[in-house]
mmCIF file of C-alpha atoms in Angstrom:
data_model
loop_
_atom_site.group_PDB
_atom_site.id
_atom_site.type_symbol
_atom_site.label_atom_id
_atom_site.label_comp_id
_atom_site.label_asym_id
_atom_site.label_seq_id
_atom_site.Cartn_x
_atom_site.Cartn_y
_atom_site.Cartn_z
ATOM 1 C CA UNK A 1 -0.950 38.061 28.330
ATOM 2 C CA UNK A 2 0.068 35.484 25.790
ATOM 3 C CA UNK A 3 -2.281 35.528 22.755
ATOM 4 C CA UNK A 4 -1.994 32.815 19.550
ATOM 5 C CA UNK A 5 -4.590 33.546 17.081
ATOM 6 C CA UNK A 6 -5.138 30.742 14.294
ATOM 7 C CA UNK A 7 -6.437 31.755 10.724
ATOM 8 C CA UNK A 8 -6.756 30.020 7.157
ATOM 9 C CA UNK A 9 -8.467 26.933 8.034
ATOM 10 C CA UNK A 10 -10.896 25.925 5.571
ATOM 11 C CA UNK A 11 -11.933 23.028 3.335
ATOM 12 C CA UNK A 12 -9.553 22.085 0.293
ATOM 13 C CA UNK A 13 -9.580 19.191 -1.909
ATOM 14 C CA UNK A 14 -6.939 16.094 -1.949
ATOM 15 C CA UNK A 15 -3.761 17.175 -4.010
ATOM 16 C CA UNK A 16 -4.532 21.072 -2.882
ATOM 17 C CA UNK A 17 -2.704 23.266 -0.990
ATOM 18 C CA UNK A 18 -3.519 25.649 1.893
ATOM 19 C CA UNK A 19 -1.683 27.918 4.580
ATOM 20 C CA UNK A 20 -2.248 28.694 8.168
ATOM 21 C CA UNK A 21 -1.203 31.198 10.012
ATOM 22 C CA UNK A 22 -1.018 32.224 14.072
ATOM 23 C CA UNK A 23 -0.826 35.765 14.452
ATOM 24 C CA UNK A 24 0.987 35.713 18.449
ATOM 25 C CA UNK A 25 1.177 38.820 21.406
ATOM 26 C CA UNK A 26 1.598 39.470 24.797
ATOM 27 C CA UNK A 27 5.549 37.925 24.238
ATOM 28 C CA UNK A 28 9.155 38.393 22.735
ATOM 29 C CA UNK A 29 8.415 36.361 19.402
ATOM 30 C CA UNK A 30 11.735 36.692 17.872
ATOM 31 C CA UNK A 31 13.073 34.741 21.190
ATOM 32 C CA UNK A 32 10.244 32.573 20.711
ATOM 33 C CA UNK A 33 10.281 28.501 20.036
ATOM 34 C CA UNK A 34 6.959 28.236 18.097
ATOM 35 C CA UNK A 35 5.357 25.352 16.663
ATOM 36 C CA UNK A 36 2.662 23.795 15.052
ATOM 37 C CA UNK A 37 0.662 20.922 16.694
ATOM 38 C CA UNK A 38 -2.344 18.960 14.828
ATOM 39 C CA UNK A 39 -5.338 17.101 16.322
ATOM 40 C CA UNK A 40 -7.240 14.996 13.550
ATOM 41 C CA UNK A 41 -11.225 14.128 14.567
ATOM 42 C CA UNK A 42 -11.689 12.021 17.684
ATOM 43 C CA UNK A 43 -8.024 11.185 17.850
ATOM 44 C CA UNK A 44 -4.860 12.306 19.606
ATOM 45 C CA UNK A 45 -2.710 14.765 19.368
ATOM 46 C CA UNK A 46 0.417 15.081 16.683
ATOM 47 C CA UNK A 47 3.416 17.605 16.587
ATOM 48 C CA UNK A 48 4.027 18.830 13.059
ATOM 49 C CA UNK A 49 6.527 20.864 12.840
ATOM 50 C CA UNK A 50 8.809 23.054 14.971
ATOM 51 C CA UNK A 51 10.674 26.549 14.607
ATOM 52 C CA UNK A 52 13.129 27.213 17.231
ATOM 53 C CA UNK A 53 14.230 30.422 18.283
ATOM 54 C CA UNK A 54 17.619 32.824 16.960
ATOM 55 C CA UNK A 55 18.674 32.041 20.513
ATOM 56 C CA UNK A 56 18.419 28.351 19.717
ATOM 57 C CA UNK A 57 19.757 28.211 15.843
ATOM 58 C CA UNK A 58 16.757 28.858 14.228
ATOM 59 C CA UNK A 59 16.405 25.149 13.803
ATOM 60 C CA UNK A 60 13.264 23.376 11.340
ATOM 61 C CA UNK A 61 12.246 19.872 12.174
ATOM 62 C CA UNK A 62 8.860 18.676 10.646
ATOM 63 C CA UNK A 63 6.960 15.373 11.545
ATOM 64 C CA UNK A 64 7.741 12.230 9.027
ATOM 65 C CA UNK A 65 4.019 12.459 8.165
ATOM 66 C CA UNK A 66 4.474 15.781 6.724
ATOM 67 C CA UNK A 67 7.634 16.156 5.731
ATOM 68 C CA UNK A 68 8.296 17.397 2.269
ATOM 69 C CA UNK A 69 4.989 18.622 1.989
ATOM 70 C CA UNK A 70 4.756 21.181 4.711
ATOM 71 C CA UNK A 71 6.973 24.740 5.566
ATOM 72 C CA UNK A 72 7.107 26.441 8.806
ATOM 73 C CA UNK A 73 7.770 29.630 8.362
ATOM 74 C CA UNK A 74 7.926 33.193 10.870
ATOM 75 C CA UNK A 75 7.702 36.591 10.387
ATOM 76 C CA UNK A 76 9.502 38.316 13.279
ATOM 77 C CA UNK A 77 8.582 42.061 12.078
ATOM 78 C CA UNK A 78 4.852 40.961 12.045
ATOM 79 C CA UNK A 79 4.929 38.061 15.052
ATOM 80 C CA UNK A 80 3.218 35.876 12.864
ATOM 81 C CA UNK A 81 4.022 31.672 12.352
ATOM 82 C CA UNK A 82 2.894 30.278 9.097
ATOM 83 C CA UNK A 83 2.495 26.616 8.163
ATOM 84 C CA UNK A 84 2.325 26.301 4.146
ATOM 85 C CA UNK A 85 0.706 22.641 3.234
ATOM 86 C CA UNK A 86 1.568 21.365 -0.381
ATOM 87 C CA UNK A 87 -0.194 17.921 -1.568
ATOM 88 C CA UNK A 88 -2.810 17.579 1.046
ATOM 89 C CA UNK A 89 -4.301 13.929 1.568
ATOM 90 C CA UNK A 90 -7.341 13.434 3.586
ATOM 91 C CA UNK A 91 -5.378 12.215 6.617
ATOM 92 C CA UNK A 92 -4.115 15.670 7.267
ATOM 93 C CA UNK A 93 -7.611 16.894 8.426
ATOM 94 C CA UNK A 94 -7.802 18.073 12.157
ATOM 95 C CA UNK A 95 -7.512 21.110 13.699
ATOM 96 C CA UNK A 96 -4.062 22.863 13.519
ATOM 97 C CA UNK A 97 -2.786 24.330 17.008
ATOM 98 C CA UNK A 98 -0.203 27.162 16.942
ATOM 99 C CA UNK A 99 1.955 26.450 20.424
ATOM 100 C CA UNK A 100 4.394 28.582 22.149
ATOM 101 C CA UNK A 101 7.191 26.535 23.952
ATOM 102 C CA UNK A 102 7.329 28.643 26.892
ATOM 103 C CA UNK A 103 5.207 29.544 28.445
ATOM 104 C CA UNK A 104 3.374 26.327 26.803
ATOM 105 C CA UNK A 105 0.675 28.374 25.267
ATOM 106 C CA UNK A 106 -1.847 27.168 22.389
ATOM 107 C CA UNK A 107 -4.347 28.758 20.304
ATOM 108 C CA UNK A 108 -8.102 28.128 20.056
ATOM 109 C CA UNK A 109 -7.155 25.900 16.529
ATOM 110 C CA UNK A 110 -7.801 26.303 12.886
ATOM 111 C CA UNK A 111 -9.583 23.399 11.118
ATOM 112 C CA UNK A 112 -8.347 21.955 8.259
ATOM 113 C CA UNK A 113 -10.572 19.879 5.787
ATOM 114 C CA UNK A 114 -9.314 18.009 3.227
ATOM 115 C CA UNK A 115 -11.781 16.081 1.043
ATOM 116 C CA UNK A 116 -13.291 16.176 -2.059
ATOM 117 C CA UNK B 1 10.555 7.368 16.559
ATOM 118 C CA UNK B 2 9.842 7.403 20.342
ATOM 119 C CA UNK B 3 6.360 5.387 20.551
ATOM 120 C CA UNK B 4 3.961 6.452 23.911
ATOM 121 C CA UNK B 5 1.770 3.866 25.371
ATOM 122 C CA UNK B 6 -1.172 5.377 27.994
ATOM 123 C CA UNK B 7 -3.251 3.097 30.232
ATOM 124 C CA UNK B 8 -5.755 2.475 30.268
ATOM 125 C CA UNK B 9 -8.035 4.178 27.501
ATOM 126 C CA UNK B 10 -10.792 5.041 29.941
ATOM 127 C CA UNK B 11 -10.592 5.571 33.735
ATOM 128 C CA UNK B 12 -13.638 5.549 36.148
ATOM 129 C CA UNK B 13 -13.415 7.228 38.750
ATOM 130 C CA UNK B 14 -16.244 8.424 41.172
ATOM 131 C CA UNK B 15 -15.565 12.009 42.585
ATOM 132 C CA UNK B 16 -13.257 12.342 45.561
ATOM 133 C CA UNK B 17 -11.257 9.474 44.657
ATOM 134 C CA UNK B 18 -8.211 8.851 43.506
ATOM 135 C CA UNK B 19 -7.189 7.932 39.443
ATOM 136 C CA UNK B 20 -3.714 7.068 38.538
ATOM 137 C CA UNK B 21 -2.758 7.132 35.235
ATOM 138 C CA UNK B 22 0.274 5.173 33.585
ATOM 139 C CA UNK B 23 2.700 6.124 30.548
ATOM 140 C CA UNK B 24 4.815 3.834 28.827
ATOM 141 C CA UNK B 25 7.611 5.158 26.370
ATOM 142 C CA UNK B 26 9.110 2.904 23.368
ATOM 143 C CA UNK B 27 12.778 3.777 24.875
ATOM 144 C CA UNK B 28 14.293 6.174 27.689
ATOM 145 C CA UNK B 29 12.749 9.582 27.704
ATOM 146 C CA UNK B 30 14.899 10.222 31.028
ATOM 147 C CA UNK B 31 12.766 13.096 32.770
ATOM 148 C CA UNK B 32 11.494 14.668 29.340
ATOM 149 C CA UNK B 33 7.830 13.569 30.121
ATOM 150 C CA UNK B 34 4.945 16.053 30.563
ATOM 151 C CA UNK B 35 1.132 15.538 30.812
ATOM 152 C CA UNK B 36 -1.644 17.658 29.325
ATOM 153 C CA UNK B 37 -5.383 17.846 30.042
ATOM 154 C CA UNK B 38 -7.975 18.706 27.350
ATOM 155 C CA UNK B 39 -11.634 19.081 27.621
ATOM 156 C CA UNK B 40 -14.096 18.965 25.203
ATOM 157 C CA UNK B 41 -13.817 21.785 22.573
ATOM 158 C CA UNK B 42 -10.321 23.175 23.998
ATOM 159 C CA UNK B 43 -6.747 23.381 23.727
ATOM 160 C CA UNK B 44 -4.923 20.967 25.676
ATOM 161 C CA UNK B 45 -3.487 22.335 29.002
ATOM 162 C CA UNK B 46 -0.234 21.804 30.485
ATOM 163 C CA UNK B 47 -0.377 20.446 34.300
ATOM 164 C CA UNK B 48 2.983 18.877 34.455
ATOM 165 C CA UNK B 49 6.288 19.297 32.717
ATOM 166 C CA UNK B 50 9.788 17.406 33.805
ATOM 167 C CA UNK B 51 7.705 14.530 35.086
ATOM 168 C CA UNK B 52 7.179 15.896 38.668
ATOM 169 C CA UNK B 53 6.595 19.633 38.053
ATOM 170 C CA UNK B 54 3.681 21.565 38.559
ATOM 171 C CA UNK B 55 2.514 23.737 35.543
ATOM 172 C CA UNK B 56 1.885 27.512 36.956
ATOM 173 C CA UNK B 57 -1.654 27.455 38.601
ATOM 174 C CA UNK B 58 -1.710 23.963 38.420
ATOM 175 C CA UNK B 59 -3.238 22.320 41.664
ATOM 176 C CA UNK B 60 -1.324 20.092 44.162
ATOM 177 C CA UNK B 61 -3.788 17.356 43.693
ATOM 178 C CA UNK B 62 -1.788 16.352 40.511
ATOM 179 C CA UNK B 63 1.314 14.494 40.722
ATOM 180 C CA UNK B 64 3.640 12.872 38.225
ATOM 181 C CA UNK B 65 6.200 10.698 38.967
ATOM 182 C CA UNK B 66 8.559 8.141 37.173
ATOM 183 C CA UNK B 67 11.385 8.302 35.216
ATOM 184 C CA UNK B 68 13.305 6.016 32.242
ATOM 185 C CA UNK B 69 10.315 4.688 30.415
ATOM 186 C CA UNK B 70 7.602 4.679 33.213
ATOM 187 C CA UNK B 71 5.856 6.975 33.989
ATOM 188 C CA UNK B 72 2.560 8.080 36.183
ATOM 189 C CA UNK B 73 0.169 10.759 36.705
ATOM 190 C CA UNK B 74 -1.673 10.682 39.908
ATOM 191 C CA UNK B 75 -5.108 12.943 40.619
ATOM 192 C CA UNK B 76 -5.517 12.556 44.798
ATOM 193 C CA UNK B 77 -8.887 13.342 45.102
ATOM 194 C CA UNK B 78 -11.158 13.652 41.696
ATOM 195 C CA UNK B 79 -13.032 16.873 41.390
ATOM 196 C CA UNK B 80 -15.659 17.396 38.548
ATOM 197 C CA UNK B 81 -13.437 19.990 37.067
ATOM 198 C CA UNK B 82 -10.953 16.827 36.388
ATOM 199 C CA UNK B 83 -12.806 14.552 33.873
ATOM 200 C CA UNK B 84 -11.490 15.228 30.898
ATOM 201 C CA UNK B 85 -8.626 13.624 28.403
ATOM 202 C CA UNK B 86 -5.376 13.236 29.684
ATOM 203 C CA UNK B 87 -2.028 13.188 27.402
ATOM 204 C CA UNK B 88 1.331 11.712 28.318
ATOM 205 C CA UNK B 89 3.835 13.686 26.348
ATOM 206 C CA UNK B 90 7.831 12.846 25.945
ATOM 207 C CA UNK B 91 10.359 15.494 24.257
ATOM 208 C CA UNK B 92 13.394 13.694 24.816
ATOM 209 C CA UNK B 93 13.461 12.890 21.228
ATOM 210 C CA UNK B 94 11.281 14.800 18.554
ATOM 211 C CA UNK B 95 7.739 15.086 20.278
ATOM 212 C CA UNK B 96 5.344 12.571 20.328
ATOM 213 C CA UNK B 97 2.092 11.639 22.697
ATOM 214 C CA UNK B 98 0.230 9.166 23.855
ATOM 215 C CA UNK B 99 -3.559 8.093 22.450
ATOM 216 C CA UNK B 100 -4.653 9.788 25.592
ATOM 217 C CA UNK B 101 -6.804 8.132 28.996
ATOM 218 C CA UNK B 102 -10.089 9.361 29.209
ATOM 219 C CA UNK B 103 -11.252 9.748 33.009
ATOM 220 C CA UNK B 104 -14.857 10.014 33.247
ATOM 221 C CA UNK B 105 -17.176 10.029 36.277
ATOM 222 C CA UNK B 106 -18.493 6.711 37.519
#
């Protein structure tokens, strides 16, 4: 059974920096797409940023909103996704979602509070 | 950036009938459209993926059709199960969603 498992949420002030992580099982994570997904209070949904597979380049792509700021990261020996945010601005509050490509699989979410 | 447009905002629908749900994209997604549900407190779910197929344990009651930059999602017959928010999804291009249609009961 596939199992995403979200931790480092927390509150942080604007300018600060925190990092999120999604400890994954039950799959092959090194052929694994993973990414990271964001849903900010009350609204919809946003895709952040992206890590595809060995099988598929090992390509990074990161959301406009957050580019610059933010690093995806993976551990394949551990089977762990990381998302390191830099510069945090109140906008990027919500609840982080670690999200396996196939099959589409999301964690329970990490919040993220940014405010002073 | 592809934009996604869902109508309408809220849907509703008493319970047995039937809600159809429309998705708009900015240009042409071709088939990369899927749709998610979410309920309060959860992770979104995936029903439907390649704008016509079924997510694993997904029931046949949900449809999607379309193609281009149209698209629908059809529920035949509302259970209580189904009221929830629904996201339009396109991957054609990056990965964006919709603002999502809320179906609630009427």
């Amino acid at each position: 059974e596939v199992q995403l498992v979200e931790s480092g949420g927390g509150l942080v002030k604007p300018g600060g920096s925190l990092r999120v992580s999604c400890a994954a099982s039950g799959f092959s994570f090194i052929d694994a797409h993973m990414s990271w997904i964001r849903q900010a209070p009350g609204k919809g949904l946003e895709w952040v940023a992206r890590f595809k597979s060995n099988n598929e380049g090992g390509v990074i792509d990161y959301a406009a909103s957050v580019k610059g700021r933010f690093t995806i990261s993976r551990d394949d020996s551990k089977n762990m996704l990381s998302l390191q945010m830099n510069s945090l601005q109140t906008e990027d509050t919500a609840v982080y979602y670690c999200h396996l490509q196939m099959p589409d699989s999301w964690g329970q979410g990490t919040q993220v509070t940014v405010s002073s | 950036e592809i934009v996604v447009t869902q109508s309408p905002a809220t849907l509703s629908v008493s319970p047995g009938e039937r809600a159809t749900l429309a998705c708009r994209t900015s240009q042409s997604v071709g088939s990369d459209l899927a749709w998610y549900q979410q309920k309060p407190g959860q992770a979104p779910r995936l029903l439907i993926y390649q704008t016509s197929t079924r997510a694993t344990d997904i029931p046949a009651r949900f449809s999607g059709s379309g193609s281009g930059t149209d698209f629908t999602l059809t529920i035949s017959s509302l259970q209580s199960e189904d009221f929830a928010v629904y996201y339009c999804h396109q991957y054609n291009n990056w990965r964006t969603f919709g603002q999502g249609t809320k179906v609630e009961i009427k």
